[in-house]
Amino acid sequence: MGEKELEIEHQEVAMERQPVIPLAQYTGVTREFFLQEIYPLRKPVVLRGIDLGPCTAKWTVDYLIQAAGKKEVKVHVAAEPQMDFLSKNFVYRTLPFDVFVKRAAEAKHTEYFISEDEKYYLRSLGDDPRKDIADLRKQFPLLGDDIWIPEYFDKEKLFSTVFRISSAGLQLWTHYDVMDNFLIQVTGRKQVVLYSPRDAPYLYLSGTKSEVLDVDRPDFKRYPLFAKARRYECLLEAGDVLFIPALWFHNVTSEEFGVGVNVFWKHLPSECYDKTDTYGNKDLAAASRAVQILDRALKTLEELPEEYKDFYGRRMVLHIQKKTYSTNYE
Ligand SMILES: O=C(O)CCC(=O)C(=O)O
Ligand SMILES: [Fe+2]
């Protein structure tokens, strides 16, 4: 190989590996410590050694199968481990919970929808998913009492408790949610990659999701700005809790079959949230209104000749930056 080729190859390798910023980790934090020292920073952290109740010992595959039984659940089924919301390489199927758990825990299936090594993912829903909010105690009464939610926020603010159960290898795309969140990893290990809300301009967003699906080997030719996004990372082990502040992007890969429960809470006054939001991911009411008004302003600019539209468009960008960008925010 000539020197030039070698140099080019090195550049490509360097481009592929973004520096990793490890998340802060704390063991055995009290409510007071969390509220005074961690929560105000609005940064994700891993909390270890919290007493999560009997679930950490009890929730084996056999126990889950017997305790949740035949209740029907709607799950994602994907032929490939990396789920793709752009090409839609997954389907939704309804299965009895016990069948779903058995399949998610096995690598090869005798009965399957797409292929013998398809992957499964459950994000549990309310009884009527359009109106009801996921609540483990309601939908899985025998399991709900096994898990103790960290009491680091006021109980009245609790929004939902959601099962997150996935096959080994499954990767969920990068997205944000609008509420504060404790992702409680009860069993199984998972890798979580996070990005600050401030790096949203580099994530090629489509709604709440990033189009850069392969965060480990991103296509920088297609997504050049992604190189600027700072990659935060943690490895969650069974029993760990990840605090994900609202708007922080997260991409989750299950390294093993695992059962997680995530807890969303309304840290803002309840009027701020979209009343039709059952998932915890609809933009705040005022944000949606502002976006609508901006769309009207942009329509109005269309009335101008190109030269003027460009000029006022640039001035509006500066005005928005001046009026909205926070300075006390890393
Ligand atoms: O752990 C997972 O499967 C996804 C978690 C997630 O997206 C969340 O808790 O908001
Ligand atoms: Fe999420």
Coordinates of C-alpha atoms in Angstrom, one line a residue, residues 17-330:
R17 CA -14.4 6.8 16.0
Q18 CA -15.9 9.7 17.8
P19 CA -14.6 10.4 21.2
V20 CA -16.7 8.9 23.9
I21 CA -17.8 10.9 27.0
P22 CA -18.5 8.5 29.8
L23 CA -21.5 9.4 32.0
A24 CA -21.0 10.2 35.6
Q25 CA -21.9 7.2 37.9
Y26 CA -23.0 7.3 41.5
T27 CA -23.5 4.5 44.0
G28 CA -26.1 4.6 46.7
V29 CA -27.3 8.2 46.3
T30 CA -30.0 9.5 48.7
R31 CA -33.0 11.5 47.6
E32 CA -31.4 14.6 49.1
F33 CA -28.1 14.1 47.2
F34 CA -30.0 13.5 44.0
L35 CA -32.2 16.5 44.3
Q36 CA -29.4 18.9 45.5
E37 CA -26.3 17.8 43.6
I38 CA -27.4 15.8 40.5
Y39 CA -30.9 16.9 39.3
P40 CA -30.2 20.6 38.9
L41 CA -27.4 19.9 36.4
R42 CA -29.9 18.4 33.9
K43 CA -27.3 15.9 32.7
P44 CA -27.8 12.1 32.4
V45 CA -26.2 10.0 35.1
V46 CA -26.1 6.3 36.1
L47 CA -27.3 5.5 39.6
R48 CA -26.1 2.2 41.0
G49 CA -27.0 0.3 44.2
I50 CA -30.6 1.7 44.5
D51 CA -33.0 -0.8 46.2
L52 CA -35.4 -1.7 43.3
G53 CA -37.4 -4.3 45.3
P54 CA -37.8 -8.0 44.7
C55 CA -37.8 -7.6 40.8
T56 CA -34.1 -7.9 40.5
A57 CA -34.0 -11.4 41.9
K58 CA -37.5 -12.5 40.8
W59 CA -37.9 -11.5 37.2
T60 CA -36.5 -14.6 35.5
V61 CA -37.9 -15.7 32.2
D62 CA -39.9 -18.5 33.8
Y63 CA -41.3 -16.2 36.5
L64 CA -42.4 -13.5 34.0
I65 CA -44.1 -16.1 31.9
Q66 CA -46.1 -17.4 34.8
A67 CA -46.9 -14.1 36.5
A68 CA -48.0 -12.1 33.4
G69 CA -49.5 -15.1 31.6
K70 CA -51.5 -14.7 28.5
K71 CA -52.2 -10.9 28.5
E72 CA -51.9 -9.7 24.9
V73 CA -49.1 -7.3 24.1
K74 CA -48.3 -5.4 20.9
V75 CA -44.6 -5.8 20.0
H76 CA -42.1 -4.8 17.4
V77 CA -40.7 -7.7 15.4
A78 CA -37.5 -7.0 13.3
A79 CA -35.6 -9.1 10.9
E80 CA -32.4 -7.2 11.6
P81 CA -31.2 -6.1 15.0
Q82 CA -30.9 -2.4 14.1
M83 CA -34.5 -1.2 13.9
D84 CA -35.0 1.3 11.0
F85 CA -38.0 3.7 11.1
L86 CA -37.1 5.0 7.7
S87 CA -37.2 1.8 5.7
K88 CA -39.6 0.2 8.3
N89 CA -37.6 -3.1 8.7
F90 CA -40.0 -4.2 11.5
V91 CA -43.6 -5.1 11.9
Y92 CA -46.1 -4.8 14.8
R93 CA -47.6 -8.1 16.0
T94 CA -49.8 -9.0 18.9
L95 CA -48.7 -12.0 21.1
P96 CA -49.7 -13.3 24.5
F97 CA -47.1 -12.0 27.0
D98 CA -45.7 -15.5 27.8
V99 CA -45.1 -16.3 24.1
F100 CA -43.5 -12.9 23.6
V101 CA -41.1 -13.4 26.6
K102 CA -40.1 -16.9 25.5
R103 CA -39.3 -15.6 22.0
A104 CA -37.5 -12.5 23.1
A105 CA -35.3 -14.6 25.4
E106 CA -34.3 -17.2 22.7
A107 CA -31.9 -16.6 19.8
K108 CA -33.6 -18.9 17.3
H109 CA -37.3 -19.5 17.0
T110 CA -39.3 -22.5 15.9
E111 CA -42.4 -20.3 15.3
Y112 CA -41.8 -16.9 13.9
F113 CA -43.2 -14.1 11.7
I114 CA -40.3 -13.1 9.4
S115 CA -37.2 -15.2 10.1
E116 CA -36.0 -17.8 12.6
D117 CA -33.6 -15.2 14.2
E118 CA -36.0 -12.2 14.3
K119 CA -35.7 -9.8 17.2
Y120 CA -38.5 -8.7 19.5
Y121 CA -39.1 -5.4 21.4
L122 CA -41.9 -4.5 23.8
R123 CA -42.7 -0.9 24.8
S124 CA -45.8 -1.6 26.9
L125 CA -48.9 0.6 26.4
G126 CA -52.1 1.5 28.2
D127 CA -55.2 -0.6 27.9
D128 CA -56.5 1.7 25.2
P129 CA -53.3 3.1 23.7
R130 CA -54.9 6.2 22.3
K131 CA -56.3 7.3 25.7
D132 CA -54.6 5.3 28.4
I133 CA -51.1 5.7 29.8
A134 CA -48.8 2.7 30.4
D135 CA -49.0 1.7 34.1
L136 CA -47.3 -1.5 35.1
R137 CA -49.5 -1.9 38.2
K138 CA -52.7 -1.7 36.1
Q139 CA -51.6 -3.8 33.1
F140 CA -49.4 -6.3 35.0
P141 CA -50.8 -6.3 38.6
L142 CA -48.8 -9.3 39.7
L143 CA -45.5 -7.7 38.6
G144 CA -46.2 -4.1 39.4
D145 CA -45.5 -4.5 43.2
D146 CA -42.2 -6.2 42.6
I147 CA -40.5 -3.0 41.5
W148 CA -39.9 -0.1 43.7
I149 CA -39.6 3.2 41.8
P150 CA -36.8 5.4 43.2
E151 CA -38.6 8.1 45.3
Y152 CA -36.5 11.0 43.9
F153 CA -39.5 13.0 42.6
D154 CA -43.0 13.7 44.0
K155 CA -45.4 10.8 43.5
E156 CA -48.1 13.1 42.1
K157 CA -45.8 13.9 39.2
L158 CA -45.5 10.3 38.1
F159 CA -46.8 10.0 34.5
S160 CA -46.2 6.4 33.3
T161 CA -44.4 3.1 34.1
V162 CA -43.4 1.3 30.9
F163 CA -42.0 -2.2 30.2
R164 CA -39.0 -2.2 27.9
I165 CA -38.2 -5.8 27.1
S166 CA -35.9 -6.7 24.2
S167 CA -34.1 -9.5 22.5
A168 CA -30.3 -9.7 22.7
G169 CA -28.8 -7.4 20.0
L170 CA -31.8 -5.2 19.4
Q171 CA -31.0 -1.5 18.8
L172 CA -33.6 1.2 19.3
W173 CA -33.1 4.4 17.2
T174 CA -31.9 7.7 18.7
H175 CA -34.8 9.8 20.0
Y176 CA -35.9 12.2 22.6
D177 CA -38.8 12.3 25.0
V178 CA -40.3 15.4 26.7
M179 CA -40.4 14.3 30.3
D180 CA -37.7 13.4 32.9
N181 CA -37.1 9.7 32.9
F182 CA -35.6 7.0 35.1
L183 CA -34.7 4.0 32.9
I184 CA -34.5 1.1 35.3
Q185 CA -32.6 -1.9 34.0
V186 CA -33.9 -4.8 36.0
T187 CA -32.2 -7.6 34.2
G188 CA -29.7 -7.8 31.2
R189 CA -27.0 -5.5 30.0
K190 CA -27.5 -2.6 27.6
Q191 CA -25.4 0.1 26.0
V192 CA -26.9 3.6 25.9
V193 CA -25.5 6.3 23.7
L194 CA -26.7 9.9 24.5
Y195 CA -26.6 13.3 22.9
S196 CA -27.2 16.7 24.4
P197 CA -30.4 18.6 23.3
R198 CA -27.9 21.2 22.3
D199 CA -26.5 18.9 19.6
A200 CA -29.9 18.6 17.9
P201 CA -28.6 20.5 14.8
Y202 CA -26.1 17.7 14.1
L203 CA -28.5 14.7 14.4
Y204 CA -30.6 14.9 11.2
L205 CA -33.9 14.8 13.0
S206 CA -37.1 13.5 11.6
G207 CA -39.7 14.5 14.3
T208 CA -38.4 13.1 17.6
K209 CA -36.0 10.6 16.0
S210 CA -32.5 10.9 14.4
E211 CA -32.0 9.6 10.8
V212 CA -28.5 8.5 11.7
L213 CA -29.3 4.9 12.6
D214 CA -25.9 3.5 12.9
V215 CA -24.4 5.6 15.6
D216 CA -21.4 3.3 16.0
R217 CA -20.3 3.4 12.3
P218 CA -22.1 6.5 11.0
D219 CA -22.1 7.3 7.3
F220 CA -20.2 10.7 7.5
K221 CA -20.6 11.2 3.7
R222 CA -24.3 11.3 4.1
Y223 CA -24.4 12.9 7.6
P224 CA -21.3 15.1 7.8
L225 CA -22.6 17.3 10.7
F226 CA -23.0 14.2 12.8
A227 CA -19.3 14.3 13.5
K228 CA -19.9 17.3 15.7
A229 CA -22.4 15.6 18.0
R230 CA -20.8 14.7 21.3
R231 CA -21.2 11.1 22.1
Y232 CA -22.0 10.3 25.8
E233 CA -22.2 6.7 26.7
C234 CA -22.9 4.2 29.5
L235 CA -23.2 0.5 30.0
L236 CA -26.2 -0.3 32.1
E237 CA -26.0 -3.5 34.1
A238 CA -28.9 -5.3 35.8
G239 CA -29.9 -3.1 38.8
D240 CA -28.7 0.2 37.3
V241 CA -30.9 3.2 36.9
L242 CA -30.2 5.8 34.1
F243 CA -31.5 9.3 34.7
I244 CA -32.4 10.7 31.3
P245 CA -33.4 14.4 31.5
A246 CA -36.1 15.5 29.1
L247 CA -34.9 16.3 25.6
W248 CA -31.7 14.3 25.9
F249 CA -31.4 12.0 22.9
H250 CA -30.8 8.3 23.6
N251 CA -30.0 5.2 21.5
V252 CA -30.3 1.9 23.2
T253 CA -28.7 -1.5 22.3
S254 CA -29.5 -4.5 24.4
E255 CA -26.4 -6.7 24.7
E256 CA -28.5 -9.5 26.3
F257 CA -32.1 -10.3 26.6
G258 CA -33.2 -7.8 29.2
V259 CA -36.2 -6.4 31.1
G260 CA -36.3 -2.7 31.8
V261 CA -38.9 -0.4 33.2
N262 CA -38.9 3.3 32.4
V263 CA -40.6 5.9 34.5
F264 CA -41.6 9.3 33.1
W265 CA -42.6 12.1 35.4
K266 CA -43.9 15.6 34.7
H267 CA -41.3 17.8 36.2
L268 CA -43.0 20.9 34.7
P269 CA -46.5 22.2 35.7
S270 CA -49.0 19.7 34.1
E271 CA -50.6 22.4 31.8
C272 CA -47.3 22.6 29.9
Y273 CA -47.7 19.1 28.4
D274 CA -49.8 18.1 25.4
K275 CA -53.0 16.7 26.8
T276 CA -53.2 14.0 24.1
D277 CA -49.7 12.7 24.9
T278 CA -49.9 9.1 26.1
Y279 CA -46.3 8.2 25.4
G280 CA -44.3 11.1 27.0
N281 CA -42.9 12.2 23.6
K282 CA -45.2 14.9 22.2
D283 CA -43.7 18.3 22.1
L284 CA -44.9 20.7 24.9
A285 CA -48.1 22.6 24.0
A286 CA -46.3 25.9 23.7
A287 CA -43.5 24.4 21.5
S288 CA -46.1 23.0 19.1
R289 CA -47.9 26.3 18.9
A290 CA -44.7 28.2 18.3
V291 CA -43.8 25.9 15.4
Q292 CA -47.2 26.4 13.9
I293 CA -46.9 30.2 14.1
L294 CA -43.4 30.0 12.6
D295 CA -44.8 27.9 9.7
R296 CA -47.3 30.8 9.1
A297 CA -44.5 33.3 9.2
L298 CA -42.5 31.3 6.6
K299 CA -45.6 31.1 4.3
T300 CA -45.8 34.9 4.6
L301 CA -42.1 35.2 3.5
E302 CA -43.1 33.3 0.4
E303 CA -44.9 36.5 -0.8
L304 CA -41.5 38.2 -1.2
P305 CA -39.1 37.9 -4.2
E306 CA -36.2 35.6 -3.5
E307 CA -33.6 38.3 -2.8
Y308 CA -35.9 39.7 0.0
K309 CA -37.0 36.4 1.3
D310 CA -33.3 35.4 1.8
F311 CA -32.5 38.7 3.5
Y312 CA -35.4 38.6 6.0
G313 CA -34.9 34.9 6.5
R314 CA -31.3 35.5 7.6
R315 CA -32.4 38.3 9.9
M316 CA -35.1 36.2 11.4
V317 CA -32.6 33.4 12.2
L318 CA -30.4 35.9 14.0
H319 CA -33.4 37.3 15.9
I320 CA -34.5 33.8 17.0
Q321 CA -30.9 33.0 18.2
K322 CA -30.7 36.2 20.1
K323 CA -34.2 35.8 21.7
T324 CA -34.1 32.1 22.5
Y325 CA -30.6 30.7 22.9
S326 CA -29.6 30.0 26.6
T327 CA -26.2 31.1 27.7
N328 CA -26.2 29.1 31.0
Y329 CA -26.4 25.8 29.3
E330 CA -23.5 23.6 28.4

